[in-house]
mmCIF file of C-alpha atoms in Angstrom:
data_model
loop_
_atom_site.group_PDB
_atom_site.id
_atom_site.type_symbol
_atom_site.label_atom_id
_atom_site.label_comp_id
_atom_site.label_asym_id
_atom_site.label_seq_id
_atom_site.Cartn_x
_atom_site.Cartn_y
_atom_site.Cartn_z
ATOM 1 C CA UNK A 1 -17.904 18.642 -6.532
ATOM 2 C CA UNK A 2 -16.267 18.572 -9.931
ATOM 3 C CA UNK A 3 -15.507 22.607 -11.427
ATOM 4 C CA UNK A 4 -17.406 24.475 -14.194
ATOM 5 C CA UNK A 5 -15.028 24.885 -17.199
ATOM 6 C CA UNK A 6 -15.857 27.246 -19.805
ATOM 7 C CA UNK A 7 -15.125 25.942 -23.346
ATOM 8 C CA UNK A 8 -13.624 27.808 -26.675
ATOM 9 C CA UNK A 9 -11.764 26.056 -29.312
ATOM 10 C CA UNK A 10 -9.270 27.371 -31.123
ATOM 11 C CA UNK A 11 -11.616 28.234 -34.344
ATOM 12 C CA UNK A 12 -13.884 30.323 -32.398
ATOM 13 C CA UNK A 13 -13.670 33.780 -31.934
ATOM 14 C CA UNK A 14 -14.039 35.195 -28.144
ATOM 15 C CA UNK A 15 -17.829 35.433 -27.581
ATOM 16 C CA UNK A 16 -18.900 39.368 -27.627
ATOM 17 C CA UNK A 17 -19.937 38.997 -24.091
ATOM 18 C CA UNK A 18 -19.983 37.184 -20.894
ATOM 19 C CA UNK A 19 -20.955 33.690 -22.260
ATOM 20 C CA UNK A 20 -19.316 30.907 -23.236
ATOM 21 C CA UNK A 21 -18.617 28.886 -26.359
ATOM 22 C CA UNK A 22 -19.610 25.778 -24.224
ATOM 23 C CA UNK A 23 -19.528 24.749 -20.609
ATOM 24 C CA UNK A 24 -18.277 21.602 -19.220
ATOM 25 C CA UNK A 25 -19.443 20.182 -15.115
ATOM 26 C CA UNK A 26 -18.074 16.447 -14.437
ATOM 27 C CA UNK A 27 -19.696 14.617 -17.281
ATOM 28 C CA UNK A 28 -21.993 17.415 -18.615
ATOM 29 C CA UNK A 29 -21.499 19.840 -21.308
ATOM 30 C CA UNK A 30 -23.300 21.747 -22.912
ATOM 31 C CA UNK A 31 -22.643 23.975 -26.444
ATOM 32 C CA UNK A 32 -23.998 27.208 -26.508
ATOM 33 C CA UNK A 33 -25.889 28.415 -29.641
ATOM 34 C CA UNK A 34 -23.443 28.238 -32.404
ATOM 35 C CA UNK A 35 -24.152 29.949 -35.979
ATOM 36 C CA UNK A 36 -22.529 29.612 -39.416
ATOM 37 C CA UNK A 37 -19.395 31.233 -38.888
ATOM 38 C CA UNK A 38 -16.392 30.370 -40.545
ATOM 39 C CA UNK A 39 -13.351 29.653 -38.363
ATOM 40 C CA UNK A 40 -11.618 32.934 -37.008
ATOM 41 C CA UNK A 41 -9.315 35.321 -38.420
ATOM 42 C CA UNK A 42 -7.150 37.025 -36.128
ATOM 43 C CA UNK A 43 -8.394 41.114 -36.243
ATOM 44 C CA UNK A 44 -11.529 39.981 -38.997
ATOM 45 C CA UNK A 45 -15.048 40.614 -37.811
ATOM 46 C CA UNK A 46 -16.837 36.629 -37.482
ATOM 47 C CA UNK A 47 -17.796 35.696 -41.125
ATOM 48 C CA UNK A 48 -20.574 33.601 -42.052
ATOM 49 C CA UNK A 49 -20.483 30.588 -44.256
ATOM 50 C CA UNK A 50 -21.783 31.762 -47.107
ATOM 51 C CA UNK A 51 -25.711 32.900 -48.187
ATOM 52 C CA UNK A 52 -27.273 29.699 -48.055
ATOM 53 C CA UNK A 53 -29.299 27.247 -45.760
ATOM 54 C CA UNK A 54 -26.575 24.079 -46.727
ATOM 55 C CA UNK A 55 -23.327 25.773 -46.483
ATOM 56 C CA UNK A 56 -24.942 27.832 -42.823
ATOM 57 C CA UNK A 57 -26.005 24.457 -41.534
ATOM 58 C CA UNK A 58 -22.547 22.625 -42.014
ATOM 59 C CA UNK A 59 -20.560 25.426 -40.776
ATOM 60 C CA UNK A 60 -22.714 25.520 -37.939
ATOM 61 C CA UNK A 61 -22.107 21.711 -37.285
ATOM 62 C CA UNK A 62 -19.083 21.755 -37.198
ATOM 63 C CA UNK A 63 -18.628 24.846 -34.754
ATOM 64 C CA UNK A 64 -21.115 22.334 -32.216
ATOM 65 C CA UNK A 65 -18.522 19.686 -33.302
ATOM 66 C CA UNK A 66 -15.531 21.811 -32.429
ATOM 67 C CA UNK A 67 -16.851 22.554 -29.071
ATOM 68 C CA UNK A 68 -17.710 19.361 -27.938
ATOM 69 C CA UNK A 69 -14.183 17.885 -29.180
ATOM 70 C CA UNK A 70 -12.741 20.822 -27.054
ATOM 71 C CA UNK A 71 -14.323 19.383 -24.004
ATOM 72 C CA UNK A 72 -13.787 15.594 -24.759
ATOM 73 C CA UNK A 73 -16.839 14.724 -26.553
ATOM 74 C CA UNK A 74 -18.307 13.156 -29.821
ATOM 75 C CA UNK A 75 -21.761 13.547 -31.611
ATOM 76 C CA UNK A 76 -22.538 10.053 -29.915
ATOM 77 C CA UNK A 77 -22.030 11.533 -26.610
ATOM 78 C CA UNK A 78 -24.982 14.089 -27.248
ATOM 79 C CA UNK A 79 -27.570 13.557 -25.830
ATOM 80 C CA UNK A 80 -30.047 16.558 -27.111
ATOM 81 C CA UNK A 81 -29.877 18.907 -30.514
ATOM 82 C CA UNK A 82 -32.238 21.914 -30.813
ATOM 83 C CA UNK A 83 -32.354 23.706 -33.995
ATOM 84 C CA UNK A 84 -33.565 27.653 -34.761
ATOM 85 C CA UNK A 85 -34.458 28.047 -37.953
ATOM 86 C CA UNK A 86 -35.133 31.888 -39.256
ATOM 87 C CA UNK A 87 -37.656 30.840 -41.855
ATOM 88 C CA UNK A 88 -40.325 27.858 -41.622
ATOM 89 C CA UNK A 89 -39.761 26.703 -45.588
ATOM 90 C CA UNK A 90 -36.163 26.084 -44.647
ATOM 91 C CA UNK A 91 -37.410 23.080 -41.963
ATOM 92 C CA UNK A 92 -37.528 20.333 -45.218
ATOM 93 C CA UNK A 93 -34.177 21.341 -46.397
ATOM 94 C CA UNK A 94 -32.677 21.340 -43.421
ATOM 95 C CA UNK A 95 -33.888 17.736 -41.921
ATOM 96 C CA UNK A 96 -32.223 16.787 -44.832
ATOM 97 C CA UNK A 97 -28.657 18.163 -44.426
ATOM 98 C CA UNK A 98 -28.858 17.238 -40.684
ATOM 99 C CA UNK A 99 -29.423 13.114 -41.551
ATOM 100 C CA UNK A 100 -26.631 13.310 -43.909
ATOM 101 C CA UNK A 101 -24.471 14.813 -42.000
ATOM 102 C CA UNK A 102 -24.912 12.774 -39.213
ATOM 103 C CA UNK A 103 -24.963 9.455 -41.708
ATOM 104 C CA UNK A 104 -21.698 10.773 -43.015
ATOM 105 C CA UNK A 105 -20.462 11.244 -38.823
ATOM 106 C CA UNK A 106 -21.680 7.019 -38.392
ATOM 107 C CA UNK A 107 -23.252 8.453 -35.361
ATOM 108 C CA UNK A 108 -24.515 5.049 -33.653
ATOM 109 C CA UNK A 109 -27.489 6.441 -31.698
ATOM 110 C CA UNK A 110 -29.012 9.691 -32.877
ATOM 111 C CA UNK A 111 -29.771 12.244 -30.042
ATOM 112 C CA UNK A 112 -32.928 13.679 -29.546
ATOM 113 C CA UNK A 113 -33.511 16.760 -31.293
ATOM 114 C CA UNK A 114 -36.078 19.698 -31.439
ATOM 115 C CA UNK A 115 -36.430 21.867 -34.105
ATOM 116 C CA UNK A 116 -38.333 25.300 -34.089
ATOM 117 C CA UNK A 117 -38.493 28.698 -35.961
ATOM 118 C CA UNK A 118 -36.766 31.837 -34.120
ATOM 119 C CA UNK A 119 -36.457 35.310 -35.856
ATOM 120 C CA UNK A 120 -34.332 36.991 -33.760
ATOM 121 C CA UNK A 121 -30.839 35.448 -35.347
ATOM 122 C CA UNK A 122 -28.476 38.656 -36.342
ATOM 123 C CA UNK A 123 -29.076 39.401 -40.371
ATOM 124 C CA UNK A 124 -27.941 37.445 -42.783
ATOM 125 C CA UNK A 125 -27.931 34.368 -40.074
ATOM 126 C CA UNK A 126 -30.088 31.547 -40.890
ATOM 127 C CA UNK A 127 -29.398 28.512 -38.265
ATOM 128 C CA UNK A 128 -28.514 28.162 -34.679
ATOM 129 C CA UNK A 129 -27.670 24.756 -33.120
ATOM 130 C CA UNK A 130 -26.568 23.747 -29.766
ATOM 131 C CA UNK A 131 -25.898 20.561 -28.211
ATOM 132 C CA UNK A 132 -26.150 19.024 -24.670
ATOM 133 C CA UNK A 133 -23.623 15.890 -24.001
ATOM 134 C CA UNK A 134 -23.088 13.371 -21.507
ATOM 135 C CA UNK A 135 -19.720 11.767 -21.324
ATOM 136 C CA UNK A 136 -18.874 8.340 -20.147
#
């Protein structure tokens, strides 16, 4: 039986409690919920993005990214995406940030993906995104 190993890149700060940034088992691994925040500073509180739905949403990419690399993965080795959006209105805007992202990735195979409204993000927080991959 292959061993759990918990995931945190280099860019991420140390999650505020007993979680993980990601967790790998054999060929599985799955990202936690990752926000907008912009890579750490040694002894500065996390920082988000910036204000807005685009520059939230690529940041927030790229932290899934950045976890998946950490445990050998890709974009094409996800399997399932699910989106929490804060606000309904943002779901347009969003969809399309998320196809050009992953058009500008050449992702062969998009995963399958699930998108849904959830208030309960900290303030100032507008996306959350996290990723389940299959390796091999």
């Amino acid at each position: 039986m292959s061993e759990k190993t918990a995931l945190t890149p280099a860019t991420h700060t140390t999650p505020p409690a007993k979680f993980s940034h990601g967790v790998k088992k054999g060929n599985i691994l799955q990202v936690a919920g990752q926000v907008g925040f912009l890579p750490a500073v040694e002894g500065r509180a996390p920082t988000p993005a910036g204000p807005t739905l685009r520059a939230q949403t690529l940041q927030t990419l790229a932290n899934v990214k950045a976890v998946l690399e950490e445990g050998g993965a890709s974009w094409d080795d996800a399997m399932m995406v699910r989106v929490y959006l804060t606000d309904v209105a943002h779901f347009a805007e969003m969809n399309e940030i998320y196809d050009a992202y992953f058009e500008e990735q050449g992702l062969k195979e998009a995963p399958a993906a699930r998108t849904t409204v959830y208030v309960g993000l900290p303030k100032g927080l507008l996306i959350e995104i996290d990723a389940l991959a299959v390796l091999g």
